[in-house]
Amino acid sequence: MIDIQALYKISYGLYIVSSGDRSRGNGFISNTVFQVTAEPPRFAVCCSKDNYTAEFIIRYQVFSVSVLAQSASTEIFGKFGYRSGRSFDKMAGTSVKYGKTGVPIVLDESIAYFECKVIQTLDVGTHLLFIGELLEAESTDDSKEPLTYSYYRQVKKGVAPKNAPTYIDKSKLEVKSGSGLKKFKCAVCGYIYDESAEPVRFADLADDWVCPVCGSEKSEFIEIP
Amino acid sequence: MIDIQALYKISYGLYIVSSGDRSRGNGFISNTVFQVTAEPPRFAVCCSKDNYTAEFIIRYQVFSVSVLAQSASTEIFGKFGYRSGRSFDKMAGTSVKYGKTGVPIVLDESIAYFECKVIQTLDVGTHLLFIGELLEAESTDDSKEPLTYSYYRQVKKGVAPKNAPTYIDKSKLEVKSGSGLKKFKCAVCGYIYDESAEPVRFADLADDWVCPVCGSEKSEFIEIP
């Protein structure tokens, strides 16, 4: 049996992984950024093949990682996590610096960044695992904690988008108990509040609770089967 | 420049990764366990080539992951994190169950476990990245939080052992400021308290502070160059 509660006990941070150059770039919210060797420092990032940023990393063979602050706003998740850069330029209106390879590095709401050159790519199924050698690293704000996925889920009420490695399609997995638990969908952005993955029932959320993605009020949510 | 403070802002959990069978098994403390695909659920674990458990994973092509509880004792880090199974049987005296593949799964101080079959192995330099398909997952204790590496470093004062992907050899990297910071070594187990990687000076630690690895008193520490 596969108990999805067990999967939620793996700890992750949250990052914006970007690629491209000065003329065109794209980035997405990732929870899978890991150091894999110390000598020399190398990092793994996991990216859905459907993800527009994957095309940039394959073409440019570089990526940057911006470590999001715990205080990161819901807007940055709306921009980098739930919308595709195929339809708009994510770097427009974003505070960006360019690394030594020319890769865009998102500075908004982040506390540190890395710049890596891809040295290996592994096809792991629906996703690609890019292994990058560290070129540059800088801590830009030591006063803030890094955002963890656990904090994002528990405090900010965020859920993984469909392209995330940790996305859970609950219809395919066993659930220990689910009786009476409901789902509510934001009519504005499509975000789903799933009581089986949350500590509190939708009805018990504070009246001033808003959609973690687009900021819509609770009244915009409709119950779905 | 590579600012090591930036590397500390990546979030990790802490796990015991084990392999073997009913007659012989071994496990080690890992901070690099992450989900890489959701359909089907696949996981990556990173393991030093020098690590005895790597030999078991290569031979048996299975591994288990036990998610450590935040309350995990220093003894379990001494046993699974800082000593090699080449010299003793780590599974002796450990509460273990065996998965459907026969792989040992450590239950001590853990809150969930996974069992995975290896489907790919990537050589990333000093380490191997094993990609495993999930066979079983169970959450065994919902009352406790998972241990994070950040908590381990900040609250439990732990450091990464030499085989960890996140081990920092400070002599090779630039440090923003290090003037006057000292190192103290536990004369019993060799653990090093390095002030440049800790929030407080050694002298300012509480009198009842003990070595996070072997439990020795502060008086057992000697200053090293």
GROMACS .gro file of C-alpha atoms in nm:
model
  450
    1MET     CA    1   0.000   0.000   0.000
    2ILE     CA    2   0.102   0.357  -0.064
    3ASP     CA    3   0.001   0.593   0.215
    4ILE     CA    4   0.023   0.948   0.077
    5GLN     CA    5   0.060   1.094   0.426
    6ALA     CA    6   0.405   0.934   0.429
    7LEU     CA    7   0.505   1.129   0.116
    8TYR     CA    8   0.421   1.457   0.289
    9LYS     CA    9   0.691   1.386   0.550
   10ILE     CA   10   0.977   1.448   0.308
   11SER     CA   11   1.114   1.796   0.366
   12TYR     CA   12   1.173   2.040   0.081
   13GLY     CA   13   1.247   2.405   0.032
   14LEU     CA   14   1.091   2.623  -0.237
   15TYR     CA   15   1.291   2.790  -0.513
   16ILE     CA   16   1.262   2.972  -0.843
   17VAL     CA   17   1.470   2.784  -1.100
   18SER     CA   18   1.543   2.996  -1.408
   19SER     CA   19   1.724   2.966  -1.737
   20GLY     CA   20   1.781   3.165  -2.056
   21ASP     CA   21   1.986   3.471  -2.134
   22ARG     CA   22   1.955   3.850  -2.128
   23SER     CA   23   1.710   3.858  -2.416
   24ARG     CA   24   1.473   3.579  -2.309
   25GLY     CA   25   1.435   3.381  -1.993
   26ASN     CA   26   1.188   3.179  -1.795
   27GLY     CA   27   1.158   3.037  -1.445
   28PHE     CA   28   0.934   2.812  -1.239
   29ILE     CA   29   0.873   2.726  -0.875
   30SER     CA   30   1.059   2.411  -0.776
   31ASN     CA   31   1.073   2.214  -0.454
   32THR     CA   32   1.341   1.975  -0.575
   33VAL     CA   33   1.679   2.143  -0.552
   34PHE     CA   34   1.947   1.940  -0.378
   35GLN     CA   35   2.321   1.939  -0.336
   36VAL     CA   36   2.452   1.604  -0.459
   37THR     CA   37   2.829   1.643  -0.412
   38ALA     CA   38   3.050   1.875  -0.209
   39GLU     CA   39   3.378   1.831  -0.398
   40PRO     CA   40   3.310   2.001  -0.633
   41PRO     CA   41   2.972   2.146  -0.527
   42ARG     CA   42   2.706   2.005  -0.762
   43PHE     CA   43   2.331   2.042  -0.749
   44ALA     CA   44   2.034   1.847  -0.884
   45VAL     CA   45   1.711   2.013  -0.994
   46CYS     CA   46   1.406   1.821  -1.114
   47CYS     CA   47   1.188   1.965  -1.389
   48SER     CA   48   0.877   1.837  -1.569
   49LYS     CA   49   0.929   1.771  -1.939
   50ASP     CA   50   0.613   1.978  -1.996
   51ASN     CA   51   0.768   2.271  -1.819
   52TYR     CA   52   0.863   2.562  -2.043
   53THR     CA   53   1.179   2.622  -1.838
   54ALA     CA   54   1.299   2.269  -1.927
   55GLU     CA   55   1.330   2.386  -2.290
   56PHE     CA   56   1.550   2.676  -2.176
   57ILE     CA   57   1.776   2.459  -1.959
   58ILE     CA   58   1.820   2.210  -2.245
   59ARG     CA   59   1.905   2.490  -2.487
   60TYR     CA   60   2.127   2.705  -2.262
   61GLN     CA   61   2.275   2.430  -2.038
   62VAL     CA   62   2.270   2.666  -1.740
   63PHE     CA   63   2.023   2.735  -1.461
   64SER     CA   64   1.993   2.961  -1.161
   65VAL     CA   65   1.825   2.885  -0.829
   66SER     CA   66   1.670   3.160  -0.614
   67VAL     CA   67   1.591   3.050  -0.258
   68LEU     CA   68   1.250   3.193  -0.168
   69ALA     CA   69   1.204   3.369   0.166
   70GLN     CA   70   0.946   3.236   0.412
   71SER     CA   71   0.771   3.572   0.368
   72ALA     CA   72   0.732   3.522  -0.009
   73SER     CA   73   0.400   3.658  -0.136
   74THR     CA   74   0.124   3.455  -0.298
   75GLU     CA   75   0.170   3.669  -0.611
   76ILE     CA   76   0.510   3.518  -0.685
   77PHE     CA   77   0.354   3.170  -0.672
   78GLY     CA   78   0.084   3.284  -0.908
   79LYS     CA   79   0.342   3.423  -1.150
   80PHE     CA   80   0.614   3.156  -1.136
   81GLY     CA   81   0.424   2.852  -1.007
   82TYR     CA   82   0.084   2.836  -1.172
   83ARG     CA   83   0.122   3.016  -1.502
   84SER     CA   84   0.326   2.913  -1.802
   85GLY     CA   85   0.588   3.142  -1.952
   86ARG     CA   86   0.465   3.032  -2.296
   87SER     CA   87   0.192   3.296  -2.268
   88PHE     CA   88   0.381   3.587  -2.110
   89ASP     CA   89   0.730   3.703  -2.017
   90LYS     CA   90   0.780   3.610  -1.650
   91MET     CA   91   1.100   3.818  -1.628
   92ALA     CA   92   0.915   4.139  -1.723
   93GLY     CA   93   0.841   4.335  -1.406
   94THR     CA   94   1.063   4.100  -1.204
   95SER     CA   95   1.383   4.213  -1.033
   96VAL     CA   96   1.651   4.012  -1.211
   97LYS     CA   97   2.029   4.007  -1.222
   98TYR     CA   98   2.235   3.818  -1.478
   99GLY     CA   99   2.497   3.563  -1.380
  100LYS     CA  100   2.844   3.514  -1.530
  101THR     CA  101   2.686   3.286  -1.795
  102GLY     CA  102   2.416   3.547  -1.867
  103VAL     CA  103   2.147   3.337  -1.696
  104PRO     CA  104   1.867   3.541  -1.536
  105ILE     CA  105   1.856   3.517  -1.156
  106VAL     CA  106   1.532   3.621  -0.985
  107LEU     CA  107   1.599   3.848  -0.685
  108ASP     CA  108   1.236   3.917  -0.585
  109GLU     CA  109   1.140   3.761  -0.250
  110SER     CA  110   1.457   3.553  -0.238
  111ILE     CA  111   1.737   3.530   0.022
  112ALA     CA  112   2.013   3.353  -0.171
  113TYR     CA  113   2.093   3.237  -0.521
  114PHE     CA  114   2.312   2.990  -0.710
  115GLU     CA  115   2.427   2.975  -1.069
  116CYS     CA  116   2.503   2.633  -1.218
  117LYS     CA  117   2.630   2.492  -1.546
  118VAL     CA  118   2.459   2.167  -1.650
  119ILE     CA  119   2.700   1.872  -1.663
  120GLN     CA  120   2.453   1.579  -1.679
  121THR     CA  121   2.085   1.527  -1.760
  122LEU     CA  122   1.891   1.218  -1.649
  123ASP     CA  123   1.551   1.125  -1.787
  124VAL     CA  124   1.353   0.991  -1.489
  125GLY     CA  125   1.017   0.951  -1.667
  126THR     CA  126   0.782   1.249  -1.667
  127HIS     CA  127   1.067   1.468  -1.540
  128LEU     CA  128   1.429   1.552  -1.618
  129LEU     CA  129   1.694   1.567  -1.350
  130PHE     CA  130   1.957   1.830  -1.432
  131ILE     CA  131   2.290   1.802  -1.250
  132GLY     CA  132   2.470   2.135  -1.238
  133GLU     CA  133   2.814   2.240  -1.124
  134LEU     CA  134   2.811   2.545  -0.900
  135LEU     CA  135   2.963   2.858  -1.053
  136GLU     CA  136   2.842   3.126  -0.814
  137ALA     CA  137   2.653   3.139  -0.484
  138GLU     CA  138   2.549   3.437  -0.280
  139SER     CA  139   2.345   3.484   0.031
  140THR     CA  140   2.155   3.810  -0.027
  141ASP     CA  141   1.946   3.838   0.290
  142ASP     CA  142   2.055   3.674   0.615
  143SER     CA  143   1.766   3.822   0.814
  144LYS     CA  144   1.498   3.590   0.673
  145GLU     CA  145   1.434   3.217   0.692
  146PRO     CA  146   1.407   3.009   0.375
  147LEU     CA  147   1.057   2.903   0.281
  148THR     CA  148   0.992   2.531   0.325
  149TYR     CA  149   0.729   2.331   0.141
  150SER     CA  150   0.588   2.225   0.478
  151TYR     CA  151   0.538   2.591   0.576
  152TYR     CA  152   0.388   2.668   0.236
  153ARG     CA  153   0.137   2.384   0.274
  154GLN     CA  154   0.051   2.434   0.641
  155VAL     CA  155   0.063   2.810   0.681
  156LYS     CA  156   0.016   2.947   0.332
  157LYS     CA  157  -0.226   2.667   0.228
  158GLY     CA  158  -0.048   2.613  -0.101
  159VAL     CA  159  -0.072   2.299  -0.311
  160ALA     CA  160   0.165   2.155  -0.568
  161PRO     CA  161   0.082   2.239  -0.930
  162LYS     CA  162   0.028   1.952  -1.171
  163ASN     CA  163   0.386   1.955  -1.309
  164ALA     CA  164   0.550   1.920  -0.965
  165PRO     CA  165   0.730   1.593  -0.882
  166THR     CA  166   0.532   1.585  -0.560
  167TYR     CA  167   0.191   1.646  -0.716
  168ILE     CA  168  -0.054   1.393  -0.576
  169ASP     CA  169  -0.335   1.266  -0.795
  170LYS     CA  170  -0.548   1.138  -0.511
  171SER     CA  171  -0.773   0.929  -0.734
  172LYS     CA  172  -0.477   0.696  -0.804
  173LEU     CA  173  -0.355   0.639  -0.450
  174GLU     CA  174  -0.499   0.483  -0.137
  175VAL     CA  175  -0.599   0.719   0.139
  176LYS     CA  176  -0.618   0.606   0.500
  177SER     CA  177  -0.939   0.793   0.574
  178GLY     CA  178  -1.129   1.037   0.365
  179SER     CA  179  -1.487   1.010   0.480
  180GLY     CA  180  -1.673   1.336   0.466
  181LEU     CA  181  -1.375   1.535   0.335
  182LYS     CA  182  -1.456   1.774   0.050
  183LYS     CA  183  -1.283   1.976  -0.218
  184PHE     CA  184  -1.341   2.341  -0.300
  185LYS     CA  185  -1.224   2.510  -0.617
  186CYS     CA  186  -1.137   2.874  -0.666
  187ALA     CA  187  -1.359   2.998  -0.950
  188VAL     CA  188  -1.100   3.262  -1.041
  189CYS     CA  189  -0.774   3.068  -1.077
  190GLY     CA  190  -0.874   2.703  -1.040
  191TYR     CA  191  -0.684   2.640  -0.716
  192ILE     CA  192  -0.832   2.347  -0.525
  193TYR     CA  193  -0.858   2.340  -0.148
  194ASP     CA  194  -0.862   1.968  -0.066
  195GLU     CA  195  -0.964   1.898   0.293
  196SER     CA  196  -0.794   1.557   0.287
  197ALA     CA  197  -0.459   1.728   0.244
  198GLU     CA  198  -0.520   2.014   0.486
  199PRO     CA  199  -0.527   2.043   0.865
  200VAL     CA  200  -0.866   2.222   0.878
  201ARG     CA  201  -1.202   2.195   0.703
  202PHE     CA  202  -1.282   2.466   0.450
  203ALA     CA  203  -1.575   2.589   0.659
  204ASP     CA  204  -1.342   2.640   0.955
  205LEU     CA  205  -1.103   2.869   0.767
  206ALA     CA  206  -1.110   3.229   0.888
  207ASP     CA  207  -1.350   3.461   0.705
  208ASP     CA  208  -1.059   3.671   0.583
  209TRP     CA  209  -0.876   3.368   0.438
  210VAL     CA  210  -0.799   3.418   0.070
  211CYS     CA  211  -0.698   3.195  -0.218
  212PRO     CA  212  -0.323   3.137  -0.177
  213VAL     CA  213  -0.273   3.167  -0.553
  214CYS     CA  214  -0.478   3.460  -0.674
  215GLY     CA  215  -0.601   3.622  -0.354
  216SER     CA  216  -0.974   3.573  -0.421
  217GLU     CA  217  -1.211   3.571  -0.124
  218LYS     CA  218  -1.354   3.255   0.032
  219SER     CA  219  -1.690   3.329  -0.132
  220GLU     CA  220  -1.534   3.266  -0.474
  221PHE     CA  221  -1.487   2.896  -0.391
  222ILE     CA  222  -1.730   2.632  -0.504
  223GLU     CA  223  -1.755   2.276  -0.378
  224ILE     CA  224  -1.653   2.016  -0.637
  225PRO     CA  225  -1.706   1.639  -0.644
  226MET     CA  226   3.253   3.374  -0.554
  227ILE     CA  227   3.093   3.094  -0.361
  228ASP     CA  228   2.935   3.209  -0.036
  229ILE     CA  229   2.878   2.900   0.180
  230GLN     CA  230   2.601   3.073   0.376
  231ALA     CA  231   2.392   3.048   0.058
  232LEU     CA  232   2.431   2.669   0.054
  233TYR     CA  233   2.287   2.647   0.406
  234LYS     CA  234   1.960   2.795   0.278
  235ILE     CA  235   1.862   2.482   0.090
  236SER     CA  236   1.610   2.286   0.298
  237TYR     CA  237   1.648   1.915   0.362
  238GLY     CA  238   1.497   1.648   0.582
  239LEU     CA  239   1.696   1.376   0.756
  240TYR     CA  240   1.648   1.008   0.685
  241ILE     CA  241   1.796   0.665   0.739
  242VAL     CA  242   1.849   0.501   0.401
  243SER     CA  243   1.898   0.125   0.428
  244SER     CA  244   1.957  -0.170   0.201
  245GLY     CA  245   2.028  -0.542   0.224
  246ASP     CA  246   1.815  -0.840   0.319
  247ARG     CA  247   1.710  -1.034   0.629
  248SER     CA  248   2.056  -1.177   0.686
  249ARG     CA  249   2.266  -0.862   0.639
  250GLY     CA  250   2.181  -0.500   0.604
  251ASN     CA  251   2.322  -0.153   0.651
  252GLY     CA  252   2.193   0.201   0.666
  253PHE     CA  253   2.319   0.558   0.684
  254ILE     CA  254   2.187   0.903   0.765
  255SER     CA  255   2.097   1.091   0.447
  256ASN     CA  256   1.970   1.443   0.387
  257THR     CA  257   1.917   1.393   0.015
  258VAL     CA  258   1.592   1.206  -0.040
  259PHE     CA  259   1.348   1.364  -0.280
  260GLN     CA  260   1.055   1.274  -0.500
  261VAL     CA  261   1.138   1.316  -0.871
  262THR     CA  262   0.814   1.204  -1.037
  263ALA     CA  263   0.455   1.158  -0.921
  264GLU     CA  264   0.332   0.930  -1.201
  265PRO     CA  265   0.458   0.676  -1.102
  266PRO     CA  266   0.604   0.791  -0.769
  267ARG     CA  267   0.984   0.779  -0.795
  268PHE     CA  268   1.246   0.894  -0.550
  269ALA     CA  269   1.612   0.994  -0.571
  270VAL     CA  270   1.863   0.928  -0.294
  271CYS     CA  271   2.223   1.045  -0.302
  272CYS     CA  272   2.496   0.828  -0.153
  273SER     CA  273   2.875   0.865  -0.130
  274LYS     CA  274   3.067   0.602  -0.322
  275ASP     CA  275   3.270   0.548  -0.003
  276ASN     CA  276   2.954   0.470   0.190
  277TYR     CA  277   2.914   0.104   0.289
  278THR     CA  278   2.539   0.124   0.217
  279ALA     CA  279   2.618   0.211  -0.148
  280GLU     CA  280   2.762  -0.139  -0.186
  281PHE     CA  281   2.436  -0.287  -0.056
  282ILE     CA  282   2.215  -0.077  -0.284
  283ILE     CA  283   2.428  -0.172  -0.587
  284ARG     CA  284   2.406  -0.542  -0.494
  285TYR     CA  285   2.040  -0.562  -0.387
  286GLN     CA  286   1.892  -0.288  -0.613
  287VAL     CA  287   1.648  -0.189  -0.339
  288PHE     CA  288   1.652   0.069  -0.063
  289SER     CA  289   1.429   0.184   0.219
  290VAL     CA  290   1.393   0.535   0.358
  291SER     CA  291   1.294   0.600   0.721
  292VAL     CA  292   1.188   0.959   0.790
  293LEU     CA  293   1.346   1.063   1.122
  294ALA     CA  294   1.132   1.236   1.385
  295GLN     CA  295   1.229   1.583   1.503
  296SER     CA  296   1.274   1.422   1.847
  297ALA     CA  297   1.533   1.173   1.716
  298SER     CA  298   1.812   1.113   1.970
  299THR     CA  299   2.180   1.192   1.922
  300GLU     CA  300   2.251   0.818   1.965
  301ILE     CA  301   2.086   0.734   1.634
  302PHE     CA  302   2.313   0.986   1.460
  303GLY     CA  303   2.614   0.833   1.630
  304LYS     CA  304   2.509   0.486   1.514
  305PHE     CA  305   2.388   0.554   1.161
  306GLY     CA  306   2.558   0.883   1.076
  307TYR     CA  307   2.913   0.880   1.206
  308ARG     CA  308   3.014   0.512   1.224
  309SER     CA  309   3.064   0.273   0.935
  310GLY     CA  310   2.875  -0.055   0.917
  311ARG     CA  311   3.199  -0.215   0.798
  312SER     CA  312   3.302  -0.250   1.163
  313PHE     CA  313   2.971  -0.351   1.327
  314ASP     CA  314   2.615  -0.460   1.244
  315LYS     CA  315   2.402  -0.146   1.257
  316MET     CA  316   2.081  -0.346   1.241
  317ALA     CA  317   2.165  -0.538   1.563
  318GLY     CA  318   1.973  -0.381   1.849
  319THR     CA  319   1.771  -0.167   1.604
  320SER     CA  320   1.395  -0.205   1.562
  321VAL     CA  321   1.362  -0.320   1.201
  322LYS     CA  322   1.085  -0.450   0.977
  323TYR     CA  323   1.141  -0.611   0.639
  324GLY     CA  324   0.972  -0.484   0.325
  325LYS     CA  325   0.815  -0.685   0.042
  326THR     CA  326   1.161  -0.709  -0.120
  327GLY     CA  327   1.315  -0.820   0.210
  328VAL     CA  328   1.492  -0.483   0.255
  329PRO     CA  329   1.544  -0.382   0.619
  330ILE     CA  330   1.344  -0.074   0.723
  331VAL     CA  331   1.456   0.108   1.040
  332LEU     CA  332   1.159   0.190   1.264
  333ASP     CA  333   1.351   0.349   1.555
  334GLU     CA  334   1.285   0.723   1.592
  335SER     CA  335   1.109   0.741   1.256
  336ILE     CA  336   0.761   0.860   1.160
  337ALA     CA  337   0.720   0.717   0.808
  338TYR     CA  338   0.900   0.488   0.568
  339PHE     CA  339   0.925   0.408   0.196
  340GLU     CA  340   1.047   0.104   0.011
  341CYS     CA  341   1.188   0.151  -0.340
  342LYS     CA  342   1.325  -0.064  -0.619
  343VAL     CA  343   1.622   0.091  -0.802
  344ILE     CA  344   1.549   0.164  -1.168
  345GLN     CA  345   1.838   0.399  -1.255
  346THR     CA  346   2.179   0.487  -1.111
  347LEU     CA  347   2.364   0.808  -1.202
  348ASP     CA  348   2.729   0.868  -1.122
  349VAL     CA  349   2.753   1.235  -1.020
  350GLY     CA  350   3.120   1.235  -0.914
  351THR     CA  351   3.198   1.147  -0.553
  352HIS     CA  352   2.839   1.028  -0.509
  353LEU     CA  353   2.582   0.802  -0.676
  354LEU     CA  354   2.224   0.910  -0.733
  355PHE     CA  355   1.989   0.612  -0.706
  356ILE     CA  356   1.643   0.654  -0.862
  357GLY     CA  357   1.391   0.420  -0.706
  358GLU     CA  358   1.031   0.336  -0.788
  359LEU     CA  359   0.804   0.341  -0.484
  360LEU     CA  360   0.671   0.000  -0.378
  361GLU     CA  361   0.537   0.076  -0.031
  362ALA     CA  362   0.487   0.384   0.186
  363GLU     CA  363   0.350   0.410   0.534
  364SER     CA  364   0.312   0.690   0.781
  365THR     CA  365   0.380   0.531   1.121
  366ASP     CA  366   0.348   0.827   1.358
  367ASP     CA  367   0.133   1.128   1.272
  368SER     CA  368   0.190   1.293   1.609
  369LYS     CA  369   0.547   1.405   1.541
  370GLU     CA  370   0.711   1.647   1.299
  371PRO     CA  371   0.980   1.527   1.058
  372LEU     CA  372   1.334   1.630   1.148
  373THR     CA  373   1.481   1.890   0.914
  374TYR     CA  374   1.850   1.948   0.855
  375SER     CA  375   1.799   2.311   0.956
  376TYR     CA  376   1.658   2.200   1.295
  377TYR     CA  377   1.940   1.949   1.334
  378ARG     CA  378   2.201   2.218   1.272
  379GLN     CA  379   2.040   2.500   1.468
  380VAL     CA  380   1.882   2.318   1.762
  381LYS     CA  381   2.072   1.991   1.787
  382LYS     CA  382   2.406   2.147   1.678
  383GLY     CA  383   2.480   1.867   1.437
  384VAL     CA  384   2.722   1.886   1.147
  385ALA     CA  385   2.736   1.690   0.825
  386PRO     CA  386   2.976   1.396   0.827
  387LYS     CA  387   3.251   1.388   0.564
  388ASN     CA  388   3.057   1.163   0.322
  389ALA     CA  389   2.749   1.389   0.306
  390PRO     CA  390   2.677   1.573  -0.020
  391THR     CA  391   2.645   1.890   0.183
  392TYR     CA  392   2.969   1.852   0.375
  393ILE     CA  393   3.162   2.177   0.359
  394ASP     CA  394   3.539   2.172   0.352
  395LYS     CA  395   3.585   2.531   0.461
  396SER     CA  396   3.949   2.550   0.356
  397LYS     CA  397   3.838   2.530  -0.009
  398LEU     CA  398   3.565   2.794  -0.009
  399GLU     CA  399   3.552   3.164   0.047
  400VAL     CA  400   3.397   3.279   0.372
  401LYS     CA  401   3.247   3.627   0.409
  402SER     CA  402   3.396   3.680   0.755
  403GLY     CA  403   3.576   3.439   0.980
  404SER     CA  404   3.801   3.653   1.199
  405GLY     CA  405   3.836   3.522   1.551
  406LEU     CA  406   3.616   3.216   1.496
  407LYS     CA  407   3.753   2.893   1.643
  408LYS     CA  408   3.703   2.519   1.621
  409PHE     CA  409   3.664   2.278   1.910
  410LYS     CA  410   3.695   1.902   1.880
  411CYS     CA  411   3.530   1.641   2.096
  412ALA     CA  412   3.815   1.428   2.232
  413VAL     CA  413   3.579   1.128   2.262
  414CYS     CA  414   3.420   1.102   1.914
  415GLY     CA  415   3.602   1.357   1.704
  416TYR     CA  416   3.300   1.581   1.642
  417ILE     CA  417   3.407   1.935   1.558
  418TYR     CA  418   3.217   2.240   1.676
  419ASP     CA  419   3.304   2.503   1.419
  420GLU     CA  420   3.205   2.853   1.527
  421SER     CA  421   3.199   2.977   1.167
  422ALA     CA  422   2.909   2.743   1.094
  423GLU     CA  423   2.717   2.796   1.419
  424PRO     CA  424   2.505   3.080   1.555
  425VAL     CA  425   2.692   3.100   1.891
  426ARG     CA  426   3.051   3.090   2.008
  427PHE     CA  427   3.159   2.772   2.188
  428ALA     CA  428   3.220   2.962   2.513
  429ASP     CA  429   2.862   3.089   2.506
  430LEU     CA  430   2.705   2.743   2.489
  431ALA     CA  431   2.517   2.644   2.805
  432ASP     CA  432   2.719   2.454   3.067
  433ASP     CA  433   2.495   2.149   3.025
  434TRP     CA  434   2.544   2.143   2.646
  435VAL     CA  435   2.674   1.804   2.533
  436CYS     CA  436   2.837   1.669   2.219
  437PRO     CA  437   2.552   1.609   1.970
  438VAL     CA  438   2.715   1.287   1.854
  439CYS     CA  439   2.835   1.101   2.162
  440GLY     CA  440   2.690   1.299   2.452
  441SER     CA  441   3.025   1.397   2.607
  442GLU     CA  442   3.038   1.707   2.827
  443LYS     CA  443   3.170   2.044   2.716
  444SER     CA  444   3.489   1.988   2.919
  445GLU     CA  445   3.585   1.705   2.681
  446PHE     CA  446   3.632   1.952   2.394
  447ILE     CA  447   3.971   2.089   2.298
  448GLU     CA  448   4.043   2.390   2.075
  449ILE     CA  449   4.204   2.295   1.744
  450PRO     CA  450   4.380   2.510   1.485
   0.00000   0.00000   0.00000
